[in-house]
């Protein structure tokens, strides 16, 4: 499905290889991180704002992954989390998505990021002797589930990189790379 079908999705930017090489002492799988070149047309502070976010990784404008975040560092924190996989201690999902993005970049494809978000809502909360107004985030997981459900209804399956939701395994070669990377990192601690 083309991202253009989601009329209210906001273009965040596109992913590239970071120009600066890793200079630390720990073993890394990739000499360069990935980075997002953020759009200059974004509202000031949007990328750092604590929001309930559903994000879309797109390859040549086709949706490849739908995910969610509600981290305090906003979409920028989430993207840094993905972009640094292979130079830190990622979980298998983050390592996999980073590897798949790299493959697409090596093929000369564009990998872009879009989001939709909901601002925190203010609700009354009864205290001991008065009602307090507090700001709470909407469930970002709920946003993701709604978008995945709509995508499945329209396309008959989940996006290709939503492995967990599809109940399909990550490609074997990526699992092998991840195991090798974890072994390298573990040996360095000894």
Coordinates of C-alpha atoms in Angstrom, one line a residue:
X1 CA 0.0 0.0 0.0
X2 CA 1.3 3.4 -0.9
X3 CA 1.7 5.9 2.0
X4 CA -0.3 8.4 -0.1
X5 CA -3.4 6.5 0.8
X6 CA -3.1 7.7 4.4
X7 CA -4.0 11.3 3.8
X8 CA -3.2 12.6 7.3
X9 CA 0.2 10.9 7.6
X10 CA 3.0 13.4 8.2
X11 CA 6.3 13.0 6.4
X12 CA 9.1 13.0 8.9
X13 CA 12.2 12.4 6.7
X14 CA 14.3 9.8 5.0
X15 CA 16.9 7.4 6.3
X16 CA 20.5 7.4 5.1
X17 CA 23.9 6.0 6.3
X18 CA 25.5 8.3 8.9
X19 CA 28.6 10.0 7.6
X20 CA 30.5 9.6 10.9
X21 CA 32.1 6.2 11.6
X22 CA 32.0 4.5 15.0
X23 CA 35.0 5.4 17.2
X24 CA 34.3 3.5 20.3
X25 CA 36.1 0.4 21.7
X26 CA 33.3 -2.2 21.7
X27 CA 32.7 -4.5 18.8
X28 CA 30.0 -3.3 16.4
X29 CA 28.2 -4.9 13.5
X30 CA 28.1 -1.8 11.4
X31 CA 30.8 0.9 11.2
X32 CA 28.2 3.6 10.5
X33 CA 24.8 4.2 12.1
X34 CA 21.8 5.0 10.1
X35 CA 20.3 8.5 10.6
X36 CA 17.1 10.3 9.6
X37 CA 17.3 13.4 7.5
X38 CA 14.4 15.2 9.0
X39 CA 12.1 17.3 6.8
X40 CA 12.6 21.1 7.1
X41 CA 8.8 21.5 6.9
X42 CA 8.0 20.0 10.3
X43 CA 6.5 22.1 13.0
X44 CA 9.2 23.2 15.5
X45 CA 9.7 20.6 18.2
X46 CA 7.4 18.0 16.7
X47 CA 10.2 15.3 16.5
X48 CA 11.0 15.6 20.2
X49 CA 7.5 15.9 21.6
X50 CA 6.0 13.3 23.9
X51 CA 3.1 12.0 21.8
X52 CA 1.2 8.8 21.1
X53 CA 2.7 7.9 17.7
X54 CA 2.1 5.4 15.0
X55 CA 4.9 5.4 12.5
X56 CA 5.4 4.0 9.0
X57 CA 8.6 2.8 7.5
X58 CA 8.2 3.1 3.7
X59 CA 10.3 1.8 0.9
X60 CA 9.8 3.8 -2.3
X61 CA 6.6 5.1 -0.8
X62 CA 5.2 1.5 -0.1
X63 CA 4.4 0.9 3.6
X64 CA 6.8 -1.9 4.9
X65 CA 6.3 -1.5 8.6
X66 CA 3.7 0.0 11.0
X67 CA 4.9 0.5 14.6
X68 CA 4.2 2.6 17.6
X69 CA 5.9 4.7 20.2
X70 CA 5.0 6.9 23.1
X71 CA 8.5 7.5 24.4
X72 CA 9.3 10.8 26.1
X73 CA 11.8 11.7 23.4
X74 CA 9.2 11.5 20.6
X75 CA 9.7 10.1 17.2
X76 CA 13.3 11.3 17.2
X77 CA 14.1 9.0 20.2
X78 CA 12.3 6.1 18.5
X79 CA 14.2 6.6 15.2
X80 CA 17.6 6.9 17.1
X81 CA 16.7 3.6 18.7
X82 CA 16.3 1.9 15.3
X83 CA 19.2 3.7 13.6
X84 CA 21.8 2.8 16.3
X85 CA 21.0 -1.0 16.2
X86 CA 24.3 -2.8 15.4
X87 CA 26.3 -0.3 17.4
X88 CA 24.6 -0.9 20.8
X89 CA 22.8 -3.9 22.4
X90 CA 19.6 -4.1 20.4
X91 CA 16.9 -6.7 20.7
X92 CA 16.2 -8.9 17.7
X93 CA 13.3 -6.8 16.3
X94 CA 15.4 -3.6 16.2
X95 CA 18.4 -5.3 14.8
X96 CA 16.2 -6.9 12.1
X97 CA 14.6 -3.6 11.0
X98 CA 17.9 -1.9 10.9
X99 CA 19.3 -4.7 8.7
X100 CA 16.3 -4.6 6.3
X101 CA 16.6 -0.8 6.0
X102 CA 20.3 -1.1 5.1
X103 CA 19.5 -3.7 2.5
X104 CA 17.0 -1.4 0.9
X105 CA 19.5 1.5 0.9
X106 CA 22.1 -0.7 -0.7
X107 CA 19.6 -1.5 -3.5
X108 CA 19.3 2.2 -4.1
X109 CA 15.8 2.4 -2.7
X110 CA 14.4 5.3 -0.7
X111 CA 13.4 4.6 2.9
X112 CA 11.2 7.2 4.5
X113 CA 9.4 7.7 7.7
X114 CA 5.8 9.0 8.3
X115 CA 3.8 9.4 11.4
X116 CA 0.4 10.0 12.8
X117 CA -0.1 11.1 16.4
X118 CA -2.5 12.0 19.1
X119 CA -1.6 14.6 21.7
X120 CA -2.0 13.6 25.4
X121 CA -5.5 14.2 26.7
X122 CA -6.5 16.0 29.9
X123 CA -8.8 14.0 32.2
X124 CA -10.2 14.7 35.7
X125 CA -8.7 12.4 38.4
X126 CA -10.3 12.3 41.9
X127 CA -7.7 12.9 44.6
X128 CA -8.2 12.8 48.3
X129 CA -10.1 16.1 48.6
X130 CA -10.3 17.5 45.1
X131 CA -10.4 16.6 41.5
X132 CA -7.1 17.1 39.6
X133 CA -6.8 17.6 35.9
X134 CA -3.9 15.5 34.5
X135 CA -2.5 15.0 31.0
X136 CA -2.2 11.4 29.9
X137 CA -1.1 9.8 26.7
X138 CA -3.5 7.8 24.6
X139 CA -2.4 4.2 24.0
X140 CA 0.1 4.2 21.1
X141 CA -0.3 0.4 21.0
X142 CA -4.0 1.0 20.3
X143 CA -3.1 3.4 17.5
X144 CA -0.8 0.8 16.0
X145 CA -3.4 -2.0 16.3
X146 CA -6.1 0.1 14.5
X147 CA -3.7 0.9 11.7
X148 CA -2.6 -2.7 11.3
X149 CA -6.2 -3.8 11.3
X150 CA -7.1 -1.3 8.6
X151 CA -4.1 -2.3 6.5
X152 CA -5.0 -6.0 6.8
X153 CA -8.5 -5.3 5.7
X154 CA -7.3 -3.3 2.7
X155 CA -4.3 -5.5 1.7
X156 CA -5.2 -8.9 3.0
X157 CA -1.9 -9.2 5.1
X158 CA 0.3 -7.1 7.4
X159 CA 3.1 -5.0 6.0
X160 CA 6.2 -7.1 5.0
X161 CA 8.3 -6.1 8.0
X162 CA 5.6 -6.6 10.7
X163 CA 7.0 -10.1 11.4
X164 CA 5.6 -10.6 14.9
X165 CA 2.1 -9.5 14.0
X166 CA 2.1 -11.8 11.0
X167 CA 3.4 -14.8 13.1
X168 CA 6.3 -15.3 10.6
X169 CA 9.9 -15.7 11.5
X170 CA 12.6 -13.2 10.7
X171 CA 14.8 -14.2 7.8
X172 CA 17.3 -16.9 8.9
X173 CA 20.3 -14.9 7.7
X174 CA 19.4 -12.0 9.9
X175 CA 18.9 -14.2 12.9
X176 CA 22.3 -15.6 12.2
X177 CA 23.8 -12.1 12.0
X178 CA 22.1 -11.2 15.2
X179 CA 23.4 -14.3 17.0
X180 CA 27.0 -13.5 15.7
X181 CA 26.7 -9.9 16.9
X182 CA 25.5 -10.9 20.4
X183 CA 28.4 -13.4 20.6
X184 CA 30.9 -10.6 19.6
X185 CA 29.5 -8.3 22.3
X186 CA 29.4 -11.1 24.9
X187 CA 33.1 -12.0 24.3
X188 CA 34.1 -8.4 24.7
X189 CA 32.7 -8.4 28.2
X190 CA 34.8 -11.3 29.3

